[in-house]
Amino acid sequence: MSIRPAPSDPVSAAPRPLAGRPVFPVGLGCMGMSEFYGATDDAESLATLRAAVDLGVQHFDTADTYGFGHNEQLVGRLLAGLAAADRQRLTVATKFGIVREPGRYERRIDNTPAYIRAACEASLRRLGTDRIDLYYCHRRDTAVPIEDVAGAMAQLVAEGKVRAIGFSEIGPESLRRAHAVHPVAALQSEFSLWERGLETELLPLTQQLGVALVAYSPLGRGMLTGALPAASELEEGDFRRALPRFNGEAAEANRRQVEALKALAAQWDLPATQLALAWALHRGPHVLPIPGARRQTHLTQNVGAAGVVLDSAQMAALDRLFSPGSAAGARYPDAGWAGIEGADGLPR
């Protein structure tokens, strides 16, 4: 017997808390508007950002390293064009800690208090704002005690430059230690049907501590949409061409899994994109996915996932299909693991 989708329920699209404010549960990851996914178009990106606001999106995620500041400037242009009341509704998150050279994927990590302050001032200028709503430590340099990192960020809160702090890709013990210094508003980590490594410890811990779990790449960098071409067909400059999961036998295995996802989605009269995002939203009331979208055509479908209700049988079917660890291949090449902690708090 086939499982039918539950009817859309406005309650499932109710706001979720983030950095002290209620926000629409599906946010927008802005990284691809500046680099990593091929050619960019500022005019289309700005139109997409404005369309997101019109659709009710309130959570926008950027970082100083995306396009070497270009992405923050782009979001700043959006903010500059909004009425004060519309700006007040938004939660804009940015990050520090990854230091790169133009033209290179390799990076170093800087968590020193002096760097944190300088990076914050630079982000404030590029965003054209006097306070960052949510400020993340993007990656961890374990040579700097996390208490010192949280303390430096807490000082920025005390000075009114930052409203709330967060961390990205840290382990459970690091989260506890940082949270003991200053309340951590959000933990941002890769989380999707394709990447479920944080479910055992971090998913329940974040809920216990009252920390939002912001899920980046909730569509598996586009693979879970079921519409992504082979890596060799992606644009030059698209970093997925170098990711292990998108190449060779791993890619073939992953595509077979996604075909099964598309079959379930068709059976339940849902787009695969919405099914994948709805699964993430159903994993906890504190989970906020931030799918990327460079074009307006993808926005409506992403936002619509907030109105999809899945029952326990549907969730179980998805959990069986995408059991933890079932995705083939590593999610990053060697250079991409810099600053990412394992469950033990040590570098991966």
Coordinates of C-alpha atoms in Angstrom, one line a residue:
M1 CA 0.0 0.0 0.0
S2 CA 1.4 3.4 -0.9
I3 CA 1.9 6.1 1.6
R4 CA 0.1 9.3 0.8
P5 CA 1.5 12.7 1.9
A6 CA -0.2 14.4 4.8
P7 CA -2.0 17.6 3.7
S8 CA -0.1 20.9 4.0
D9 CA -0.6 22.3 7.4
P10 CA 0.1 26.0 8.1
V11 CA 1.2 25.1 11.6
S12 CA 4.2 23.3 10.2
A13 CA 5.4 26.6 8.7
A14 CA 5.2 28.3 12.1
P15 CA 8.3 30.4 13.0
R16 CA 11.2 28.8 14.9
P17 CA 13.4 30.6 17.3
L18 CA 16.8 31.8 16.1
A19 CA 19.1 34.3 17.9
G20 CA 16.3 35.5 20.1
R21 CA 13.8 36.1 17.3
P22 CA 11.1 33.9 15.6
V23 CA 12.0 33.3 11.9
F24 CA 10.4 31.4 9.1
P25 CA 11.8 27.8 9.3
V26 CA 13.5 27.7 5.9
G27 CA 16.3 30.2 5.4
L28 CA 18.6 31.1 2.5
G29 CA 22.2 30.2 2.1
C30 CA 23.8 32.9 0.1
M31 CA 27.3 31.4 -0.6
G32 CA 26.7 30.3 -4.2
M33 CA 25.8 33.8 -5.2
S34 CA 29.5 34.7 -5.0
E35 CA 31.6 31.6 -5.8
F36 CA 32.0 27.8 -5.6
Y37 CA 29.1 26.9 -8.0
G38 CA 30.2 28.4 -11.2
A39 CA 29.5 31.8 -12.9
T40 CA 27.6 34.3 -10.8
D41 CA 25.2 37.2 -11.7
D42 CA 24.8 40.0 -9.2
A43 CA 21.6 41.3 -10.7
E44 CA 20.0 37.9 -10.6
S45 CA 21.3 37.3 -7.1
L46 CA 19.9 40.6 -5.8
A47 CA 16.5 39.8 -7.4
T48 CA 16.6 36.4 -5.7
L49 CA 17.4 38.0 -2.3
R50 CA 14.5 40.4 -2.7
A51 CA 12.2 37.7 -3.9
A52 CA 13.1 35.7 -0.8
V53 CA 12.1 38.6 1.5
D54 CA 8.8 38.9 -0.4
L55 CA 8.2 35.1 0.1
G56 CA 8.6 35.5 3.9
V57 CA 12.2 34.3 4.3
Q58 CA 13.8 35.9 7.3
H59 CA 17.1 34.1 7.8
F60 CA 20.0 34.9 5.5
D61 CA 23.3 33.2 5.8
T62 CA 26.6 34.6 4.5
A63 CA 30.3 34.6 5.5
D64 CA 33.4 36.9 5.1
T65 CA 35.2 34.2 3.1
Y66 CA 32.4 33.8 0.4
G67 CA 33.8 35.6 -2.6
F68 CA 36.4 37.3 -0.3
G69 CA 33.8 39.7 1.1
H70 CA 31.6 39.9 -2.1
N71 CA 28.8 37.9 -0.5
E72 CA 28.5 40.2 2.5
Q73 CA 28.5 43.2 0.2
L74 CA 25.7 41.6 -1.8
V75 CA 23.6 41.0 1.3
G76 CA 24.5 44.5 2.4
R77 CA 23.0 45.9 -0.9
L78 CA 19.8 44.0 -0.1
L79 CA 19.6 45.4 3.4
A80 CA 20.3 48.9 2.2
G81 CA 17.2 48.7 -0.1
L82 CA 14.8 47.6 2.6
A83 CA 12.4 49.7 4.6
A84 CA 13.4 49.8 8.3
A85 CA 10.4 47.5 9.3
D86 CA 11.4 44.9 6.8
R87 CA 15.1 45.0 7.9
Q88 CA 14.0 44.5 11.5
R89 CA 12.2 41.2 10.6
L90 CA 15.4 39.7 9.2
T91 CA 18.1 37.7 10.9
V92 CA 21.4 38.0 9.0
A93 CA 24.2 35.6 10.0
T94 CA 27.8 35.9 9.0
K95 CA 31.0 34.1 10.0
F96 CA 34.7 34.5 10.6
G97 CA 37.7 32.2 10.9
I98 CA 38.5 31.0 7.4
V99 CA 41.4 32.8 5.7
R100 CA 42.0 32.1 2.0
E101 CA 44.0 33.4 -0.9
P102 CA 42.2 34.3 -4.2
G103 CA 42.2 31.4 -6.6
R104 CA 43.0 28.8 -4.0
Y105 CA 40.6 26.4 -2.2
E106 CA 43.1 25.7 0.6
R107 CA 42.6 27.8 3.8
R108 CA 44.1 28.5 7.2
I109 CA 42.0 29.0 10.3
D110 CA 42.3 32.0 12.6
N111 CA 40.4 32.2 15.9
T112 CA 42.6 34.7 17.8
P113 CA 40.7 37.4 19.7
A114 CA 42.5 40.1 17.7
Y115 CA 41.4 38.5 14.4
I116 CA 37.9 38.0 15.6
R117 CA 37.5 41.7 16.4
A118 CA 39.1 42.8 13.1
A119 CA 36.9 40.4 11.1
C120 CA 33.8 41.6 12.9
E121 CA 34.6 45.3 12.0
A122 CA 35.2 44.4 8.4
S123 CA 31.9 42.4 8.2
L124 CA 30.0 45.3 9.7
R125 CA 31.3 47.6 7.0
R126 CA 30.5 45.2 4.2
L127 CA 27.0 44.5 5.4
G128 CA 26.4 48.2 6.0
T129 CA 25.0 47.6 9.5
D130 CA 25.8 48.5 13.0
R131 CA 25.1 45.1 14.5
I132 CA 25.4 41.5 13.2
D133 CA 22.4 39.5 14.1
L134 CA 24.2 36.2 14.4
Y135 CA 28.0 35.9 14.3
Y136 CA 29.5 32.4 13.9
C137 CA 33.0 31.0 14.3
H138 CA 33.1 29.4 10.9
R139 CA 35.8 26.9 11.6
R140 CA 37.9 26.1 14.7
D141 CA 41.6 26.5 15.4
T142 CA 42.0 24.1 18.3
A143 CA 45.2 25.9 19.3
V144 CA 43.0 28.6 20.7
P145 CA 40.9 27.5 23.6
I146 CA 37.2 27.7 22.7
E147 CA 36.6 29.6 26.0
D148 CA 38.8 32.3 24.6
V149 CA 36.9 32.3 21.3
A150 CA 33.5 32.5 23.0
G151 CA 34.9 35.2 25.4
A152 CA 36.0 37.4 22.5
M153 CA 32.6 36.9 20.8
A154 CA 30.8 37.7 24.1
Q155 CA 32.7 41.0 24.3
L156 CA 31.4 41.9 20.9
V157 CA 27.9 41.2 22.2
A158 CA 28.5 43.4 25.2
E159 CA 29.6 46.2 22.9
G160 CA 26.5 45.9 20.8
K161 CA 28.3 44.9 17.7
V162 CA 26.8 41.4 17.7
R163 CA 23.4 40.3 18.9
A164 CA 24.0 36.5 19.2
I165 CA 26.9 34.1 18.7
G166 CA 27.2 30.7 17.0
F167 CA 29.7 28.0 16.0
S168 CA 30.0 25.9 12.9
E169 CA 31.2 22.3 12.7
I170 CA 32.2 21.8 16.3
G171 CA 31.8 18.7 18.4
P172 CA 29.5 18.3 21.5
E173 CA 32.1 18.9 24.1
S174 CA 33.2 22.1 22.4
L175 CA 29.6 23.2 22.3
R176 CA 29.2 22.6 26.0
R177 CA 32.4 24.5 26.8
A178 CA 31.5 27.5 24.6
H179 CA 27.9 27.6 25.9
A180 CA 29.2 27.8 29.5
V181 CA 31.1 31.0 28.7
H182 CA 28.2 32.7 26.8
P183 CA 24.9 31.3 25.4
V184 CA 25.4 29.9 22.0
A185 CA 22.4 30.7 19.8
A186 CA 23.1 28.4 16.9
L187 CA 25.2 25.5 15.8
Q188 CA 25.6 25.3 12.0
S189 CA 26.6 22.0 10.5
E190 CA 26.0 20.0 7.4
F191 CA 22.9 18.0 7.9
S192 CA 20.6 16.3 5.4
L193 CA 19.4 12.9 4.4
W194 CA 22.8 12.5 2.8
E195 CA 24.8 13.6 6.0
R196 CA 23.4 12.4 9.3
G197 CA 26.6 12.2 11.4
L198 CA 25.4 14.7 14.1
E199 CA 22.2 12.8 14.9
T200 CA 23.6 10.7 17.8
E201 CA 24.9 13.5 20.0
L202 CA 24.6 17.0 18.6
L203 CA 20.9 16.8 17.5
P204 CA 19.6 16.0 21.0
L205 CA 22.3 18.2 22.7
T206 CA 21.4 21.3 20.8
Q207 CA 17.7 20.8 21.6
Q208 CA 18.6 20.3 25.3
L209 CA 20.7 23.5 25.4
G210 CA 18.2 25.6 23.5
V211 CA 20.6 26.0 20.6
A212 CA 19.2 26.2 17.0
L213 CA 20.6 23.6 14.6
V214 CA 21.2 25.4 11.3
A215 CA 21.5 22.8 8.6
Y216 CA 23.7 23.8 5.7
S217 CA 23.7 21.9 2.4
P218 CA 20.3 20.3 3.4
L219 CA 19.9 19.3 -0.3
G220 CA 23.3 17.6 -0.5
R221 CA 24.8 20.4 -2.5
G222 CA 22.1 19.9 -5.1
M223 CA 22.3 16.1 -5.4
L224 CA 19.1 15.5 -3.5
T225 CA 17.1 17.6 -5.9
G226 CA 17.5 14.8 -8.4
A227 CA 18.2 17.3 -11.1
L228 CA 22.0 17.8 -10.8
P229 CA 24.1 16.8 -13.9
A230 CA 27.2 14.7 -13.6
A231 CA 30.3 16.3 -12.2
S232 CA 32.0 16.4 -15.6
E233 CA 29.0 18.5 -16.9
L234 CA 29.1 21.1 -14.2
E235 CA 30.5 24.5 -15.0
E236 CA 34.2 25.3 -14.7
G237 CA 34.8 26.7 -11.2
D238 CA 32.1 24.6 -9.6
F239 CA 33.9 23.0 -6.6
R240 CA 31.6 20.0 -6.7
R241 CA 33.7 18.8 -9.6
A242 CA 36.4 18.0 -7.0
L243 CA 34.2 16.5 -4.3
P244 CA 34.5 12.8 -3.7
R245 CA 30.7 12.2 -3.5
F246 CA 30.2 13.6 -6.9
N247 CA 32.8 11.5 -8.8
G248 CA 33.5 7.9 -9.8
E249 CA 31.8 4.9 -8.2
A250 CA 30.7 7.0 -5.3
A251 CA 28.7 9.3 -7.6
E252 CA 27.1 6.3 -9.3
A253 CA 26.0 4.8 -6.0
N254 CA 24.7 8.1 -4.7
R255 CA 22.7 8.7 -7.9
R256 CA 21.0 5.3 -7.5
Q257 CA 20.0 6.3 -4.0
V258 CA 18.6 9.7 -5.2
E259 CA 16.6 7.9 -7.9
A260 CA 14.9 5.9 -5.1
L261 CA 14.2 9.2 -3.4
K262 CA 12.7 10.6 -6.6
A263 CA 10.5 7.5 -6.8
L264 CA 9.2 8.1 -3.2
A265 CA 8.6 11.7 -3.9
A266 CA 6.6 10.9 -7.0
Q267 CA 4.6 8.3 -5.1
W268 CA 3.8 11.0 -2.5
D269 CA 3.1 13.7 -5.1
L270 CA 6.0 15.9 -3.8
P271 CA 9.1 17.3 -5.5
A272 CA 12.3 15.5 -4.2
T273 CA 13.5 18.9 -3.1
Q274 CA 10.6 19.5 -0.8
L275 CA 10.7 15.9 0.5
A276 CA 14.4 16.3 1.5
L277 CA 13.8 19.6 3.2
A278 CA 10.7 18.5 5.0
W279 CA 12.6 15.5 6.4
A280 CA 15.2 17.9 7.9
L281 CA 12.4 20.1 9.4
H282 CA 10.8 17.1 11.0
R283 CA 14.0 16.0 12.7
G284 CA 13.5 18.6 15.5
P285 CA 11.6 21.8 16.2
H286 CA 15.0 23.6 16.5
V287 CA 16.2 22.6 13.0
L288 CA 16.4 25.4 10.5
P289 CA 17.7 24.4 7.0
I290 CA 19.4 27.0 4.8
P291 CA 19.2 25.7 1.2
G292 CA 21.1 27.7 -1.3
A293 CA 19.4 29.3 -4.3
R294 CA 21.1 31.5 -6.9
R295 CA 17.9 31.9 -9.0
Q296 CA 14.3 32.8 -8.1
T297 CA 13.0 29.7 -9.8
H298 CA 14.3 27.5 -6.9
L299 CA 13.0 29.7 -4.1
T300 CA 9.3 29.0 -4.1
Q301 CA 9.8 25.2 -4.0
N302 CA 12.3 25.5 -1.1
V303 CA 10.0 27.8 0.9
G304 CA 7.1 25.5 0.2
A305 CA 8.8 22.6 2.1
A306 CA 7.8 24.4 5.3
G307 CA 4.2 23.5 4.6
V308 CA 4.8 19.8 4.0
V309 CA 3.8 17.4 6.8
L310 CA 5.3 13.9 6.8
D311 CA 3.9 11.1 9.0
S312 CA 5.9 8.5 10.9
A313 CA 5.7 5.9 8.1
Q314 CA 7.1 8.4 5.6
M315 CA 9.9 9.4 7.9
A316 CA 10.7 5.8 8.6
A317 CA 10.9 5.1 4.8
L318 CA 13.3 7.9 4.3
D319 CA 15.4 6.9 7.3
R320 CA 15.7 3.4 5.8
L321 CA 16.6 4.7 2.4
F322 CA 19.2 7.1 3.7
S323 CA 20.5 5.3 6.8
P324 CA 23.4 7.1 8.5
G325 CA 26.6 6.6 6.7
S326 CA 25.0 5.3 3.5
A327 CA 26.2 8.1 1.3
A328 CA 29.3 7.0 -0.7
G329 CA 32.5 9.1 -0.6
A330 CA 33.8 11.8 1.7
R331 CA 31.9 15.1 1.8
Y332 CA 35.1 17.2 1.4
P333 CA 38.5 16.7 -0.2
D334 CA 41.4 16.9 2.2
A335 CA 41.8 20.7 2.2
G336 CA 38.1 21.1 3.0
W337 CA 38.4 19.4 6.4
A338 CA 40.5 22.3 7.9
G339 CA 38.8 23.5 11.1
I340 CA 36.1 20.8 11.3
E341 CA 35.9 19.0 14.6
G342 CA 35.0 15.4 15.1
A343 CA 32.8 14.2 17.9
D344 CA 35.8 14.1 20.2
G345 CA 36.5 17.8 19.6
L346 CA 39.7 17.1 17.8
P347 CA 40.4 18.1 14.1
R348 CA 39.0 15.7 11.5

